[in-house]
């Protein structure tokens, strides 16, 4: 019998698992995908929002601001790239300047430090921004983060502290037995005293296995451009337009890896598996983005992608127990600002619900930190040479675009949440994230994975089922 089952290893479920790993509880984390953080947490703007935008008094506002304050410690403990670059929300006419003053009032209600900048102040800070700018709202606490390793390292830390992770396990039914639940997956059955539903785009489906619900999720797709490592200084902050009912709008931002990201769109869709992009939507993103930053070098685009976020009909996060059994807790509708709110969501769930169901005793050997990774691109030449002297495989470059070594990839495979796919390697160390998008390094990564797991290269997948890199052997190696 488990104490807690968490359904969904996206960013919310991952932080809940990590928070619970601090205590003497038997916890399992179930994920339908073959890797953690592989859906909504895998495809987003990677922004740590300041919290000026959510409606005051909502869970979004409260947990955004609390989560933002936690990220300096989180990035250090989980060894994740994070930069507090600040954000500028830009006005390009007098009417929008009035809206900026309204946002300033909302920011103060939410407890977010902001200031309104004049046209000259904005142009001094951001020389590439539209010359039509009238002013901007500066939110200095906003940041950018590596969202892939945020989730991976969070789950790794939870697993290292005793949480059991089960991948490729889709929950197909849940039976409420009163004082415990039977959770049935496509592979196994589990009994648990408490179930936390953090199933992202599927959380309404999971909630409906327990009872009729008075809310639903509307999948909303956002499409993006990713630019190569273009010269630093195109923008120095995350640049937002004024927010609308659809969301925060098309942003232009650097990333934690010194690429640039442009997007997203925001359109409701019916199919939660539709991750396609289309030229008309991308053209509209481009038009809106160049209204903010006219000289974006779209000839430097190396990738387009889309992500889907679960917008709830309540227009707020849904974090509450079932009406029929307080041992079943829904964590649903976690759209933007869900990424920044995730550690605060975990804290909220544990303090408001789990602590009332268990006598929580902290583990004496709990460790909040992951073992640091060797990232050669973060090292000076002397430190890099020392690592290579100790292990020459760190001197063998596999990904020329991102300068990722064999040693770094092999190190991933020794961790408690290792990659099993080419995409899994890419998300963890950036091999394949460069200009050629894996055109040169993917074959080598495929062979490295095959050798490590003792399987044929034909069995190695890019990502999900039916995504094999190779289909037949034409010549013996």
Short mmCIF file of C-alpha atoms in Angstrom, two decimals, residues 2 4-6 9 13-23 25-30 154-166 363 366 416-417:
data_model
loop_
_atom_site.label_atom_id
_atom_site.label_comp_id
_atom_site.label_asym_id
_atom_site.label_seq_id
_atom_site.Cartn_x
_atom_site.Cartn_y
_atom_site.Cartn_z
CA UNK A 2 1.37 3.38 -1.03
CA UNK A 4 0.53 8.85 -2.19
CA UNK A 5 0.27 8.30 -5.93
CA UNK A 6 0.88 11.31 -8.16
CA UNK A 9 5.26 13.84 -14.22
CA UNK A 13 3.58 16.60 -10.50
CA UNK A 14 7.37 16.63 -10.39
CA UNK A 15 7.55 19.38 -7.78
CA UNK A 16 4.84 17.71 -5.71
CA UNK A 17 6.86 14.48 -5.81
CA UNK A 18 10.00 16.34 -4.77
CA UNK A 19 8.20 18.08 -1.93
CA UNK A 20 6.77 14.80 -0.64
CA UNK A 21 10.16 13.09 -0.91
CA UNK A 22 11.20 15.19 2.07
CA UNK A 23 8.93 13.10 4.34
CA UNK A 25 6.01 8.56 2.95
CA UNK A 26 5.72 5.87 0.29
CA UNK A 27 5.23 7.88 -2.90
CA UNK A 28 4.88 6.81 -6.53
CA UNK A 29 4.89 9.04 -9.61
CA UNK A 30 3.02 7.64 -12.64
CA UNK A 154 13.33 17.76 -10.05
CA UNK A 155 12.20 14.17 -10.61
CA UNK A 156 15.79 12.94 -10.25
CA UNK A 157 15.98 14.64 -6.87
CA UNK A 158 12.64 13.10 -5.85
CA UNK A 159 13.76 9.62 -6.97
CA UNK A 160 17.11 9.99 -5.20
CA UNK A 161 15.09 10.75 -2.06
CA UNK A 162 12.92 7.65 -2.37
CA UNK A 163 10.04 8.36 -4.78
CA UNK A 164 9.28 5.50 -7.21
CA UNK A 165 8.92 6.60 -10.85
CA UNK A 166 6.89 4.53 -13.30
CA UNK A 363 13.65 12.33 6.66
CA UNK A 366 16.78 14.23 2.86
CA UNK A 416 18.48 7.97 -11.64
CA UNK A 417 16.21 9.37 -14.40
#
